[in-house]
Coordinates of C-alpha atoms in Angstrom, one line a residue:
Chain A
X55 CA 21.1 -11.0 10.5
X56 CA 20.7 -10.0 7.1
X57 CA 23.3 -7.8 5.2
X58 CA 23.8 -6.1 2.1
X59 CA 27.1 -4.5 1.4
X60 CA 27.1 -1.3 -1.1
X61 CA 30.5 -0.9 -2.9
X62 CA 31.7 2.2 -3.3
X63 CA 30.4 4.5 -0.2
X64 CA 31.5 7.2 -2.9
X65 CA 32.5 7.9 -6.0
X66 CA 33.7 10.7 -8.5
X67 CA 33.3 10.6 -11.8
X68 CA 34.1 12.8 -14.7
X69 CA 31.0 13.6 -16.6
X70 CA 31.0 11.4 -19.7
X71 CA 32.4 8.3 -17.7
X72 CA 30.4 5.7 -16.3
X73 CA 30.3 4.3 -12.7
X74 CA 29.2 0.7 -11.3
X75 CA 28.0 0.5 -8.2
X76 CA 27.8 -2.7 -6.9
X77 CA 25.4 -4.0 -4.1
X78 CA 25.7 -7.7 -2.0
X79 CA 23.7 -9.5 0.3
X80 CA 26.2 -11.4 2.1
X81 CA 24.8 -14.3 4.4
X82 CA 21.7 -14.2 2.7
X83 CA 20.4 -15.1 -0.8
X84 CA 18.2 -12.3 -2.7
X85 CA 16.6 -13.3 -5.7
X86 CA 15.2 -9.6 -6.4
X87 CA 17.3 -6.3 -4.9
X88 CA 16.2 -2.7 -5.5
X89 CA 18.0 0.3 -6.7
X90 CA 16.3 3.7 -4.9
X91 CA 17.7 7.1 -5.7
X92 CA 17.5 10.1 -3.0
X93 CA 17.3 13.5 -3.6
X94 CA 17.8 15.9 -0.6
X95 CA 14.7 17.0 1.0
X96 CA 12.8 14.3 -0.6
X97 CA 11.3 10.3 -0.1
X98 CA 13.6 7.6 -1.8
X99 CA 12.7 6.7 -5.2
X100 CA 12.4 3.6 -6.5
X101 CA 14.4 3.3 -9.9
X102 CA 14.1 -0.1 -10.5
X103 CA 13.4 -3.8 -9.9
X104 CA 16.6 -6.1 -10.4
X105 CA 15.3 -9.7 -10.6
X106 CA 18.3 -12.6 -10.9
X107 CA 18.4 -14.0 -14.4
X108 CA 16.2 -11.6 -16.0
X109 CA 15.6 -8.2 -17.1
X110 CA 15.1 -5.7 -14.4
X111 CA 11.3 -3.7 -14.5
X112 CA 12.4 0.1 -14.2
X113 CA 9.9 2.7 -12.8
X114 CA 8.4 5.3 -15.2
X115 CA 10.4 7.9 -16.0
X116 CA 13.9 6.1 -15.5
X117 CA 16.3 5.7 -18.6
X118 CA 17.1 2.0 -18.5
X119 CA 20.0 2.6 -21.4
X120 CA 21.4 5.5 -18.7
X121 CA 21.0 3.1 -15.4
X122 CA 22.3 -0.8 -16.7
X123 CA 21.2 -2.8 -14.4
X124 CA 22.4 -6.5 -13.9
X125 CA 21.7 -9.2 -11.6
X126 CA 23.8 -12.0 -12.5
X127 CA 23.8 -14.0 -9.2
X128 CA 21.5 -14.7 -6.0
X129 CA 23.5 -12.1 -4.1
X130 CA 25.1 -9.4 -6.4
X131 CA 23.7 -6.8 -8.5
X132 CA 25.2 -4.1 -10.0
X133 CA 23.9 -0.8 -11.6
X134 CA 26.1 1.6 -14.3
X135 CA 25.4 4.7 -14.3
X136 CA 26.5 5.5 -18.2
X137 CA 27.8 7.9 -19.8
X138 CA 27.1 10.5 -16.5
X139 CA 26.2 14.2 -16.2
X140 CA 26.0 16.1 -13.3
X141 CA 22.2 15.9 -13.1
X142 CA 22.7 12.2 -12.0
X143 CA 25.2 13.5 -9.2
X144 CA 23.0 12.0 -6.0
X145 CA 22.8 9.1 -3.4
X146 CA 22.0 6.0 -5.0
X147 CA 20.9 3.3 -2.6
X148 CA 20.4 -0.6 -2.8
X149 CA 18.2 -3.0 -0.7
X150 CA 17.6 -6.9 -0.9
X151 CA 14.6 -8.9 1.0
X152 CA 15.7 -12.4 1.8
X153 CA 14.6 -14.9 -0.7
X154 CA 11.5 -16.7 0.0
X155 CA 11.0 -15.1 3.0
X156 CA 7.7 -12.2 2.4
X157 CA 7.6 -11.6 6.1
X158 CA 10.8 -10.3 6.2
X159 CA 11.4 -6.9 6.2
X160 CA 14.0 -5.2 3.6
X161 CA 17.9 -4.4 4.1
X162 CA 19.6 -1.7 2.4
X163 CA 23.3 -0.8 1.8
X164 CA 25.2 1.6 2.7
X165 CA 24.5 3.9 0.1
X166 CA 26.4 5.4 -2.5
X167 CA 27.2 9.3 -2.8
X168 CA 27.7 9.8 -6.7
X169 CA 29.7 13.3 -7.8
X170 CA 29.8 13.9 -11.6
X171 CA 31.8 17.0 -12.5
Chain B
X54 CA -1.0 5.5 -6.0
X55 CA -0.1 4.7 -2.4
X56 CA 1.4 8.1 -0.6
X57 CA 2.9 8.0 2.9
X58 CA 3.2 11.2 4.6
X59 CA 5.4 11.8 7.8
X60 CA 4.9 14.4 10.2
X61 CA 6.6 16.5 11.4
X62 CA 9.2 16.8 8.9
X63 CA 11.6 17.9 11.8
X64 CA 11.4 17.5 15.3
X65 CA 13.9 19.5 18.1
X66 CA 13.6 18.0 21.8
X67 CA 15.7 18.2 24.9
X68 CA 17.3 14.8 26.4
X69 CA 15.5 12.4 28.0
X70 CA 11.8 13.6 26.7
X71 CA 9.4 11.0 25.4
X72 CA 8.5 11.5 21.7
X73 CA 5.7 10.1 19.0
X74 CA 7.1 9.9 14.9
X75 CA 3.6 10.1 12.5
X76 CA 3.4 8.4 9.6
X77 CA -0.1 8.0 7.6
X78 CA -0.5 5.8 4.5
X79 CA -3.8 6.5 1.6
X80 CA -3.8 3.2 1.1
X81 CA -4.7 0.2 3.3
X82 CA -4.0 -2.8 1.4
X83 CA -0.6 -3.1 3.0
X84 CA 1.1 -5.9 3.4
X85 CA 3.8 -5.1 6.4
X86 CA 5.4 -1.3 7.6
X87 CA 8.9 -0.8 8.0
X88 CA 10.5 2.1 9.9
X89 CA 13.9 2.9 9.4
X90 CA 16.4 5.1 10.7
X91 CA 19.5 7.4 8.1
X92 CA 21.7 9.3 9.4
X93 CA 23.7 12.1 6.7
X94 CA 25.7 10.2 4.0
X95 CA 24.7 6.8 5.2
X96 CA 22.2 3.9 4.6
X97 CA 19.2 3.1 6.1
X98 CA 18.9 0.7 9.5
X99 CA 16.0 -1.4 9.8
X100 CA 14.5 -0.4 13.3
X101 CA 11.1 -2.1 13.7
X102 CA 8.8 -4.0 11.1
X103 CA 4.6 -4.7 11.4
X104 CA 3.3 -7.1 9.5
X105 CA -0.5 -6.2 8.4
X106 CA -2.2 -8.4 10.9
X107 CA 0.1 -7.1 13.7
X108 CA -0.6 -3.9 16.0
X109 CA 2.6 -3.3 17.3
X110 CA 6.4 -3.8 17.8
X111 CA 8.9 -3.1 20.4
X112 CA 12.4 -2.9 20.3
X113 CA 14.3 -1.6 23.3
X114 CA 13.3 2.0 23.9
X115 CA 11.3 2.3 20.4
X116 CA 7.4 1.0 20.2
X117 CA 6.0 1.3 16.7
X118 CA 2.0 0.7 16.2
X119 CA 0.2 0.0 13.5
X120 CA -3.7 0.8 12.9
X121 CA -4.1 -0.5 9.2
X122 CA -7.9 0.5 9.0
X123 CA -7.1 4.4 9.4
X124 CA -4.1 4.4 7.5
X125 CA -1.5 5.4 10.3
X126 CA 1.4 4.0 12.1
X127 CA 3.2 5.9 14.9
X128 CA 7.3 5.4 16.3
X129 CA 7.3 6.0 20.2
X130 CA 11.3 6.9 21.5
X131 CA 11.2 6.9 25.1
X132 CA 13.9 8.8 27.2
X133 CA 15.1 10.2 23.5
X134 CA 18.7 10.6 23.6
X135 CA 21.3 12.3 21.7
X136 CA 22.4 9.5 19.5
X137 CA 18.6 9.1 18.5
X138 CA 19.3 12.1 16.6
X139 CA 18.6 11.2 12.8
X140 CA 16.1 10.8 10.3
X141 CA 13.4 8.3 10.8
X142 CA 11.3 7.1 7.3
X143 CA 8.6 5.3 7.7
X144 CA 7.3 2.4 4.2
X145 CA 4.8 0.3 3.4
X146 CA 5.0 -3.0 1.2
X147 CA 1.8 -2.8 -0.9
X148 CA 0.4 -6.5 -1.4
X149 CA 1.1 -8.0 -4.4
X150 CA 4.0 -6.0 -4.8
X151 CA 7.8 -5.8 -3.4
X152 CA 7.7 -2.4 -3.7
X153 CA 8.3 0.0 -1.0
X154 CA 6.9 3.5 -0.3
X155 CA 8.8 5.8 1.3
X156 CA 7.8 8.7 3.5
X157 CA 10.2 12.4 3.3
X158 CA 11.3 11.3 6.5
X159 CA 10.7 13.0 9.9
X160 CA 14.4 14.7 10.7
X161 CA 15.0 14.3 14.5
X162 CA 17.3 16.0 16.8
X163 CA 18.0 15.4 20.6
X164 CA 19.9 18.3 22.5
X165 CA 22.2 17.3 25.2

């Protein structure tokens, strides 16, 4: 099966500091993963597009200088959360669709539960 | 602007009952559906996927259908039990795009 691995499950920061979370696909190769964000109560959104060897495409309304985004290899991204407040204190999620396979459906990590105090 | 709507946004039944998750999309030009079970503080588990030109998917006790013309897609549990207890989202992959849509989520709970 396909699986992407989400590194750390959680994290706390102090507010000024910056966090990577990184995000694997580990028996599969991925040449674009997403990065959703979830608010309580709420639908996941989509913060960005991370494409391997390129520039991600963020969504409208997302800082890309605050979430640094970097895809460097067929199975790794990584987003950075800079210089964090306690606004961005939420659950970040990846997810990765097998490469070259459209009729596959998506898998996502394990989530990440980001704390800024 | 594709919007997917779930409903109901919570659900409370005893064990054992049969149950139908909702989920309606605004636009048809969709290229497959996904549903997906959280639970709290975790990730999201792939449960069943349509592709556009399918009607339906089974997977154990779970039977998800598809009716791309109207928009909607439903998630059947049969004999619901308490580890079914989570949220289920329901997203569409728009053609031409990777992008998925999410639903809130219908929040499920099976009483012992």
């Amino acid at each position: 099966g396909a699986v992407v691995s989400q590194h750390p499950s959680r994290v706390i920061c102090k507010s000024g500091t910056s966090v990577k979370i990184e995000c694997r696909s580990l028996d599969f190769q991925a040449t674009t993963m997403f990065w959703y964000r979830q608010f309580p109560k709420k639908s996941l959104m989509l913060m960005a597009t991370s494409n391997e060897g390129s520039k991600a495409t963020y969504e409208q309304g997302v800082e890309k200088d605050k979430f640094l985004i970097n895809h460097a290899s067929l199975t790794l991204s990584t987003l950075t959360v800079t210089s964090a407040h306690p606004e961005d204190s939420s659950f970040y999620i990846c997810s990765a669709r097998r490469r070259g396979a459209p009729n596959y459906g998506y898998t996502f990590g394990s989530g990440t539960r980001l704390t800024v105090v | 602007k594709q919007e997917v709507t779930q409903i109901p946004a919570a659900l409370s039944v005893p064990e054992g009952e049969n149950l139908v998750l909702n989920c309606s999309f605004t636009d048809s030009a969709i290229y497959n559906l996904q549903w997906f079970r959280q639970d709290p503080g975790k990730g999201l588990t792939s449960l069943l996927l349509i592709q556009s030109s399918q009607r339906e998917q089974t997977s154990g006790r779970l039977n998800a259908s598809l009716d791309k013309s109207s928009g909607r897609s439903t998630l059947y549990i049969a004999a619901s039990q308490p580890g079914d207890s989570a949220t289920y989202l329901c997203a569409v992959s728009e053609g031409g795009s990777e992008k998925l849509v999410f639903g809130k989520g219908t929040k499920l709970t099976v009483n012992p």
